Short mmCIF file of C-alpha atoms in Angstrom, two decimals:
data_model
loop_
_atom_site.label_atom_id
_atom_site.label_comp_id
_atom_site.label_asym_id
_atom_site.label_seq_id
_atom_site.Cartn_x
_atom_site.Cartn_y
_atom_site.Cartn_z
CA UNK A 180 -34.41 -47.05 -48.67
CA UNK A 181 -31.40 -45.35 -50.30
CA UNK A 182 -33.38 -44.79 -53.52
CA UNK A 183 -36.14 -43.09 -51.53
CA UNK A 184 -33.61 -40.82 -49.78
CA UNK A 185 -31.93 -39.95 -53.12
CA UNK A 186 -35.31 -39.16 -54.70
CA UNK A 187 -36.24 -36.95 -51.75
CA UNK A 188 -32.91 -35.08 -51.96
CA UNK A 189 -33.20 -34.66 -55.74
CA UNK A 190 -36.67 -33.20 -55.22
CA UNK A 191 -35.26 -30.33 -53.17
CA UNK A 192 -34.24 -27.06 -54.80
CA UNK A 193 -30.63 -25.81 -54.69
CA UNK A 194 -31.12 -23.68 -51.57
CA UNK A 195 -32.78 -26.50 -49.65
CA UNK A 196 -30.01 -28.93 -50.64
CA UNK A 197 -27.37 -26.42 -49.53
CA UNK A 198 -29.04 -25.97 -46.14
CA UNK A 199 -29.48 -29.73 -45.71
CA UNK A 200 -25.87 -30.66 -46.50
CA UNK A 201 -24.51 -27.71 -44.50
CA UNK A 202 -26.55 -28.84 -41.50
CA UNK A 203 -25.29 -32.41 -41.83
CA UNK A 204 -21.67 -31.21 -42.04
CA UNK A 205 -22.12 -28.91 -39.03
CA UNK A 206 -23.60 -31.67 -36.89
CA UNK A 207 -20.95 -34.16 -38.02
CA UNK A 208 -18.02 -31.80 -37.35
CA UNK A 209 -19.48 -30.75 -33.97
CA UNK A 210 -19.95 -34.37 -32.89
CA UNK A 211 -16.41 -35.33 -33.95
CA UNK A 212 -14.88 -32.23 -32.32
CA UNK A 213 -16.64 -32.83 -28.99
CA UNK A 214 -15.59 -36.49 -29.04
CA UNK A 215 -12.00 -35.42 -29.76
CA UNK A 216 -12.15 -32.90 -26.89
CA UNK A 217 -13.28 -35.62 -24.49
CA UNK A 218 -10.61 -38.09 -25.53
CA UNK A 219 -7.87 -35.45 -25.74
CA UNK A 220 -8.37 -35.12 -21.97
CA UNK A 221 -8.06 -38.92 -21.64
CA UNK A 222 -4.87 -38.91 -23.74
CA UNK A 223 -3.44 -36.05 -21.68
CA UNK A 224 -4.05 -37.95 -18.45
CA UNK A 225 -2.48 -41.10 -19.87
CA UNK A 226 0.57 -39.23 -21.21
CA UNK A 227 1.03 -37.43 -17.89
CA UNK A 228 0.76 -40.75 -16.05
CA UNK A 229 3.33 -42.41 -18.32
CA UNK A 230 5.81 -39.54 -17.90
CA UNK A 231 5.34 -39.55 -14.12
CA UNK A 232 5.44 -43.36 -13.85
CA UNK A 233 1.77 -43.70 -12.90
CA UNK A 234 -1.12 -45.70 -14.35
CA UNK A 235 -3.64 -42.98 -15.19
CA UNK A 236 -7.37 -43.58 -15.75
CA UNK A 237 -8.00 -47.33 -15.54
CA UNK A 238 -11.28 -47.90 -13.67
CA UNK A 239 -14.06 -46.70 -15.96
CA UNK A 240 -14.13 -49.19 -18.83
CA UNK A 241 -11.18 -50.94 -20.50
CA UNK A 242 -8.03 -48.78 -20.24
CA UNK A 243 -10.20 -46.08 -18.67
CA UNK A 244 -11.87 -45.29 -22.01
CA UNK A 245 -15.19 -44.44 -20.33
CA UNK A 246 -13.54 -41.88 -18.04
CA UNK A 247 -14.51 -38.91 -20.29
CA UNK A 248 -18.17 -39.96 -20.08
CA UNK A 249 -17.91 -40.15 -16.29
CA UNK A 250 -16.29 -36.72 -16.15
CA UNK A 251 -19.04 -35.25 -18.33
CA UNK A 252 -21.81 -36.72 -16.16
CA UNK A 253 -20.06 -35.41 -13.04
CA UNK A 254 -19.78 -31.91 -14.54
CA UNK A 255 -23.53 -31.80 -15.25
CA UNK A 256 -24.58 -33.20 -11.85
CA UNK A 257 -22.32 -31.11 -9.61
CA UNK A 258 -23.84 -28.09 -7.88
CA UNK A 259 -23.70 -25.03 -10.11
CA UNK A 260 -22.72 -22.53 -7.42
CA UNK A 261 -22.57 -18.79 -8.11
CA UNK A 262 -20.70 -16.87 -5.37
CA UNK A 263 -22.53 -13.86 -3.96
CA UNK A 264 -19.70 -11.40 -4.62
CA UNK A 265 -19.35 -11.97 -8.41
CA UNK A 266 -20.73 -9.81 -11.21
CA UNK A 267 -23.40 -12.30 -12.21
CA UNK A 268 -24.22 -11.33 -15.82
CA UNK A 269 -20.57 -11.43 -16.91
CA UNK A 270 -19.95 -14.47 -14.71
CA UNK A 271 -22.56 -16.46 -16.62
CA UNK A 272 -21.69 -15.31 -20.13
CA UNK A 273 -17.89 -15.70 -19.87
CA UNK A 274 -17.74 -19.54 -20.24
CA UNK A 275 -19.83 -19.41 -23.43
CA UNK A 276 -17.66 -16.63 -24.88
CA UNK A 277 -14.59 -18.77 -24.20
CA UNK A 278 -16.08 -21.87 -25.86
CA UNK A 279 -17.89 -20.55 -28.95
CA UNK A 280 -14.92 -19.09 -30.95
CA UNK A 281 -13.15 -22.46 -30.99
CA UNK A 282 -16.27 -24.01 -32.55
CA UNK A 283 -16.76 -21.23 -35.12
CA UNK A 284 -13.16 -21.44 -36.34
CA UNK A 285 -13.65 -25.04 -37.49
CA UNK A 286 -16.19 -23.88 -40.07
CA UNK A 287 -13.59 -22.77 -42.64
CA UNK A 288 -11.03 -25.57 -42.22
CA UNK A 289 -11.15 -28.13 -45.09
CA UNK A 290 -11.05 -31.50 -43.30
CA UNK A 291 -11.15 -33.51 -46.53
CA UNK A 292 -11.45 -33.11 -50.30
CA UNK A 293 -14.84 -34.32 -51.54
CA UNK A 294 -17.38 -36.83 -50.32
CA UNK A 295 -19.52 -37.47 -53.33
CA UNK A 296 -20.43 -34.06 -54.72
CA UNK A 297 -19.92 -32.28 -51.40
CA UNK A 298 -16.76 -30.38 -50.41
CA UNK A 299 -15.55 -31.41 -46.98
CA UNK A 300 -15.60 -27.91 -45.55
CA UNK A 301 -18.56 -26.20 -43.93
CA UNK A 302 -17.89 -22.70 -45.37
CA UNK A 303 -15.40 -22.48 -48.23
CA UNK A 304 -14.66 -18.76 -47.82
CA UNK A 305 -12.30 -16.90 -50.14
CA UNK A 306 -10.94 -15.08 -47.07
CA UNK A 307 -10.91 -18.09 -44.77
CA UNK A 308 -7.71 -17.18 -42.97
CA UNK A 309 -8.95 -13.64 -42.21
CA UNK A 310 -12.15 -15.09 -40.78
CA UNK A 311 -10.09 -17.50 -38.67
CA UNK A 312 -7.96 -14.79 -37.09
CA UNK A 313 -10.99 -12.58 -36.53
CA UNK A 314 -12.82 -15.32 -34.62
CA UNK A 315 -9.79 -16.66 -32.73
CA UNK A 316 -9.21 -13.18 -31.29
CA UNK A 317 -12.61 -13.31 -29.59
CA UNK A 318 -11.67 -16.25 -27.35
CA UNK A 319 -9.63 -14.09 -25.00
CA UNK A 320 -12.70 -12.01 -24.14
CA UNK A 321 -14.20 -14.99 -22.30
CA UNK A 322 -11.12 -15.24 -20.09
CA UNK A 323 -10.96 -11.47 -19.49
CA UNK A 324 -14.67 -11.40 -18.64
CA UNK A 325 -14.22 -14.34 -16.26
CA UNK A 326 -11.37 -12.57 -14.49
CA UNK A 327 -13.35 -9.34 -14.19
CA UNK A 328 -16.63 -11.02 -13.20
CA UNK A 329 -15.07 -13.07 -10.38
CA UNK A 330 -14.40 -9.85 -8.44
CA UNK A 331 -11.35 -11.51 -6.89
CA UNK A 332 -7.65 -10.77 -7.17
CA UNK A 333 -6.29 -14.06 -8.57
CA UNK A 334 -8.89 -14.40 -11.38
CA UNK A 335 -8.43 -10.71 -12.21
CA UNK A 336 -4.67 -11.11 -12.55
CA UNK A 337 -5.26 -14.17 -14.77
CA UNK A 338 -7.59 -12.16 -17.03
CA UNK A 339 -5.09 -9.30 -17.32
CA UNK A 340 -2.31 -11.75 -18.14
CA UNK A 341 -4.44 -13.37 -20.82
CA UNK A 342 -5.23 -10.07 -22.53
CA UNK A 343 -1.54 -9.03 -22.54
CA UNK A 344 -0.55 -12.46 -23.82
CA UNK A 345 -3.13 -12.33 -26.61
CA UNK A 346 -1.97 -8.89 -27.77
CA UNK A 347 1.64 -10.08 -27.82
CA UNK A 348 1.22 -13.37 -29.66
CA UNK A 349 -1.77 -12.56 -31.87
CA UNK A 350 0.50 -10.13 -33.71
CA UNK A 351 3.29 -12.63 -34.30
CA UNK A 352 0.80 -15.35 -35.26
CA UNK A 353 -0.87 -13.09 -37.82
CA UNK A 354 2.45 -11.92 -39.22
CA UNK A 355 3.70 -15.51 -39.49
CA UNK A 356 1.07 -16.46 -42.08
CA UNK A 357 1.67 -13.50 -44.40
CA UNK A 358 4.66 -15.22 -46.12
CA UNK A 359 2.34 -18.16 -46.89
CA UNK A 360 -0.08 -16.02 -48.83
CA UNK A 361 2.70 -14.10 -50.54
CA UNK A 362 3.99 -17.51 -51.64
CA UNK A 363 0.66 -19.06 -52.66
CA UNK A 364 -1.27 -15.94 -53.68
CA UNK A 365 -4.64 -17.08 -52.30
CA UNK A 366 -6.51 -16.64 -49.00
CA UNK A 367 -8.83 -19.60 -49.61
CA UNK A 368 -7.80 -22.52 -47.39
CA UNK A 369 -9.04 -25.17 -49.85
CA UNK A 370 -6.88 -23.67 -52.60
CA UNK A 371 -4.00 -23.49 -50.15
CA UNK A 372 -4.25 -27.23 -49.57
CA UNK A 373 -4.38 -27.94 -53.31
CA UNK A 374 -1.19 -25.91 -53.79
CA UNK A 375 0.63 -28.45 -51.59
CA UNK A 376 0.19 -31.54 -53.79
CA UNK A 377 3.04 -33.66 -55.14
CA UNK A 378 6.69 -33.59 -54.09
CA UNK A 379 9.43 -31.00 -53.80
CA UNK A 380 13.12 -31.81 -54.39
CA UNK A 381 15.67 -30.26 -52.05
CA UNK A 382 18.81 -31.47 -53.86
CA UNK A 383 19.63 -31.97 -57.56
CA UNK A 384 19.20 -35.52 -58.83
CA UNK A 385 22.98 -35.68 -59.46
CA UNK A 386 23.51 -35.35 -55.70
CA UNK A 387 21.03 -38.04 -54.83
CA UNK A 388 17.98 -35.75 -54.69
CA UNK A 389 15.90 -35.59 -51.49
CA UNK A 390 12.19 -35.70 -52.34
CA UNK A 391 9.82 -34.43 -49.67
CA UNK A 392 6.07 -33.77 -49.79
CA UNK A 393 5.29 -30.44 -51.37
CA UNK A 394 3.91 -29.16 -48.08
CA UNK A 395 4.63 -25.50 -47.40
CA UNK A 396 6.84 -26.25 -44.40
CA UNK A 397 9.25 -28.03 -46.79
CA UNK A 398 9.06 -25.55 -49.68
CA UNK A 399 11.25 -22.80 -48.22
CA UNK A 400 13.29 -21.95 -45.10
CA UNK A 401 11.15 -18.81 -44.75
CA UNK A 402 7.97 -20.89 -44.59
CA UNK A 403 9.61 -23.27 -42.11
CA UNK A 404 10.36 -20.25 -39.92
CA UNK A 405 6.73 -19.15 -40.30
CA UNK A 406 5.64 -22.54 -39.02
CA UNK A 407 7.94 -22.27 -35.99
CA UNK A 408 6.58 -18.83 -35.09
CA UNK A 409 2.99 -19.99 -35.61
CA UNK A 410 3.58 -23.08 -33.45
CA UNK A 411 4.98 -21.10 -30.51
CA UNK A 412 2.24 -18.48 -30.84
CA UNK A 413 -0.37 -21.26 -30.86
CA UNK A 414 0.86 -22.43 -27.45
CA UNK A 415 0.42 -18.89 -26.13
CA UNK A 416 -2.97 -18.37 -27.80
CA UNK A 417 -4.38 -21.59 -26.34
CA UNK A 418 -2.91 -20.94 -22.86
CA UNK A 419 -0.93 -24.16 -22.93
CA UNK A 420 2.32 -24.83 -21.11
CA UNK A 421 4.94 -23.35 -21.31
CA UNK A 422 2.71 -20.27 -21.75
CA UNK A 423 -0.18 -21.04 -19.37
CA UNK A 424 0.41 -17.89 -17.31
CA UNK A 425 -3.33 -16.94 -17.07
CA UNK A 426 -3.93 -20.13 -15.02
CA UNK A 427 -0.53 -20.71 -13.37
CA UNK A 428 -1.78 -22.97 -10.56
CA UNK A 429 1.35 -22.45 -8.43
CA UNK A 430 0.97 -18.64 -8.58
CA UNK A 431 -2.73 -17.91 -9.15
CA UNK A 432 -4.37 -21.14 -7.90
CA UNK A 433 -5.98 -21.59 -11.33
CA UNK A 434 -6.39 -17.96 -12.34
CA UNK A 435 -9.53 -16.87 -14.18
CA UNK A 436 -11.54 -20.05 -13.44
CA UNK A 437 -11.02 -20.13 -9.65
CA UNK A 438 -14.63 -19.19 -8.82
CA UNK A 439 -16.24 -21.53 -11.38
CA UNK A 440 -17.75 -24.96 -10.82
CA UNK A 441 -19.94 -27.54 -12.54
CA UNK A 442 -20.74 -27.08 -16.23
CA UNK A 443 -19.41 -23.50 -16.39
CA UNK A 444 -15.96 -24.71 -15.34
CA UNK A 445 -16.32 -27.59 -17.84
CA UNK A 446 -16.99 -25.07 -20.62
CA UNK A 447 -13.65 -23.35 -19.95
CA UNK A 448 -11.99 -26.76 -19.90
CA UNK A 449 -13.67 -27.82 -23.16
CA UNK A 450 -12.88 -24.47 -24.77
CA UNK A 451 -9.16 -24.90 -24.08
CA UNK A 452 -9.06 -28.36 -25.65
CA UNK A 453 -11.28 -27.33 -28.58
CA UNK A 454 -8.94 -24.39 -29.24
CA UNK A 455 -5.96 -26.76 -29.06
CA UNK A 456 -7.55 -29.08 -31.65
CA UNK A 457 -8.50 -26.14 -33.87
CA UNK A 458 -4.96 -24.73 -33.71
CA UNK A 459 -3.60 -28.16 -34.65
CA UNK A 460 -6.03 -28.32 -37.60
CA UNK A 461 -4.88 -24.88 -38.75
CA UNK A 462 -1.21 -25.90 -38.63
CA UNK A 463 -1.99 -29.05 -40.63
CA UNK A 464 -3.89 -27.01 -43.22
CA UNK A 465 -1.40 -24.16 -43.53
CA UNK A 466 1.91 -26.01 -43.36
CA UNK A 467 1.46 -29.78 -43.67
CA UNK A 468 -0.73 -30.27 -46.71
CA UNK A 469 -4.11 -30.68 -45.04
CA UNK A 470 -5.69 -33.90 -46.28
CA UNK A 471 -2.98 -34.61 -48.89
CA UNK A 472 -0.57 -37.55 -48.80
CA UNK A 473 1.51 -37.75 -52.00
CA UNK A 474 3.21 -41.12 -51.35
CA UNK A 475 0.05 -43.07 -52.17
CA UNK A 476 -1.32 -40.68 -54.78
CA UNK A 477 -3.80 -39.31 -52.22
CA UNK A 478 -3.17 -35.66 -53.02
CA UNK A 479 -5.96 -34.95 -55.50
CA UNK A 480 -9.67 -34.35 -54.77
CA UNK A 481 -11.44 -37.68 -54.28
CA UNK A 482 -13.53 -39.17 -57.07
CA UNK A 483 -15.15 -41.79 -54.85
CA UNK A 484 -16.64 -42.12 -51.38
CA UNK A 485 -13.72 -44.31 -50.26
CA UNK A 486 -11.17 -41.75 -51.46
CA UNK A 487 -13.03 -38.98 -49.63
CA UNK A 488 -13.04 -41.00 -46.41
CA UNK A 489 -9.30 -41.69 -46.78
CA UNK A 490 -8.62 -37.96 -47.10
CA UNK A 491 -10.63 -37.28 -43.94
CA UNK A 492 -8.65 -40.01 -42.17
CA UNK A 493 -5.32 -38.52 -43.30
CA UNK A 494 -6.32 -35.10 -42.00
CA UNK A 495 -7.48 -36.60 -38.71
CA UNK A 496 -4.20 -38.50 -38.17
CA UNK A 497 -2.13 -35.34 -38.79
CA UNK A 498 -4.25 -33.36 -36.32
CA UNK A 499 -3.90 -36.10 -33.69
CA UNK A 500 -0.11 -35.98 -34.12
CA UNK A 501 -0.08 -32.24 -33.39
CA UNK A 502 -2.45 -32.59 -30.43
CA UNK A 503 -0.19 -35.28 -28.97
CA UNK A 504 2.83 -32.98 -29.42
CA UNK A 505 1.08 -30.12 -27.59
CA UNK A 506 0.13 -32.49 -24.76
CA UNK A 507 3.67 -33.90 -24.54
CA UNK A 508 5.17 -30.40 -24.31
CA UNK A 509 2.95 -29.58 -21.33
CA UNK A 510 4.42 -32.39 -19.26
CA UNK A 511 8.02 -31.99 -20.39
CA UNK A 512 8.67 -28.22 -20.39
CA UNK A 513 8.72 -25.78 -17.47
CA UNK A 514 6.55 -22.68 -17.49
CA UNK A 515 8.12 -19.39 -18.64
CA UNK A 516 8.26 -16.48 -16.25
CA UNK A 517 5.87 -13.69 -17.19
CA UNK A 518 8.66 -11.27 -18.12
CA UNK A 519 10.22 -13.98 -20.32
CA UNK A 520 6.87 -14.50 -22.05
CA UNK A 521 6.52 -10.80 -22.87
CA UNK A 522 10.16 -10.48 -23.91
CA UNK A 523 9.88 -13.45 -26.26
CA UNK A 524 6.75 -12.06 -27.92
CA UNK A 525 7.68 -8.40 -28.34
CA UNK A 526 11.46 -8.45 -28.69
CA UNK A 527 12.01 -11.77 -30.49
CA UNK A 528 9.03 -13.08 -32.44
CA UNK A 529 7.44 -9.89 -33.77
CA UNK A 530 10.73 -8.55 -35.24
CA UNK A 531 11.53 -12.05 -36.54
CA UNK A 532 8.12 -12.35 -38.21
CA UNK A 533 8.46 -8.90 -39.81
CA UNK A 534 11.93 -9.73 -41.11
CA UNK A 535 10.57 -13.01 -42.50
CA UNK A 536 7.93 -11.12 -44.48
CA UNK A 537 10.52 -8.78 -45.96
CA UNK A 538 12.89 -11.63 -46.90
CA UNK A 539 10.06 -13.63 -48.47
CA UNK A 540 8.86 -10.64 -50.50
CA UNK A 541 12.41 -9.89 -51.75
CA UNK A 542 12.95 -13.55 -52.65
CA UNK A 543 9.68 -13.79 -54.59
CA UNK A 544 10.45 -10.52 -56.41
CA UNK A 545 13.94 -11.73 -57.33
CA UNK A 546 12.57 -15.08 -58.53
CA UNK A 547 9.97 -13.34 -60.70
CA UNK A 548 12.71 -11.22 -62.32
CA UNK A 549 15.03 -14.13 -63.11
#
């Protein structure tokens, strides 16, 4: 059977092989991402229950593991009601606009090294980070459209808040990654991961030497600051607590998605969790070495199928750790006031990110002269 498949693949020309393997990677990544979205909701409900001294999902399957399937079936079977007063064309298109950018962003993130002869990235673009920020910026349009289309005051306020929030934190997020590319000198995310192999020493050997992974977050205080800015901006970009002002249930009763039900509401819900997973994957790639793990020598491109699978597993574990952190913050931190959110973005993070760029550039220039 395997010989027949190999012979069939070898009989294809280069273009056909490229399309085949790209299609397989797209389907595989989409299936894994949607499964992660479903079980991120389950994890969130379990974490919330543990913090609040409750049990959480425990009826559908062992430990409630079938609860995401039940929720999905319920979303499809509920009545898809469209209120008479909404602007119907925008009302229908908004959930898709909110969901699609999170899926497109995954295309350029290297989730492993090699599996056989195939790179574990759907599109290995030389300007991957520029593509990422271009696509991520589109997600807010779904929320703004939803707020406008609902023709109601609370959704409209939620949409306006989301657009102001995106303008504020998109700037600081974009500025936070510039020191990375000054440091590495490449916009390709695969090359960025390869630049983070091995160890970095923080103290001379005579003082006991502290060896840490050569991940960018450990390479320089400026890059550590970039990570902090990116992390906070990621909370704002994904509308997660403490920056979930566009929804703000206590103030806006849910904000932009008040008028939605059934699968359209589920698309907003899935889009938020897909964006959260994508943001976690970006932080792992940019600051925490992607699929690398130097302690076991797993920081070079794989030469075997097993090595490739181990790299994918390492990347997955790192992403899960970030997703858990984002979920934990939601249930442990209070929401910022709206004026505090704007003040933090415009008067704190943007000047801090600009200063970080200047300091990094001066440091790199001084190091090149010495």
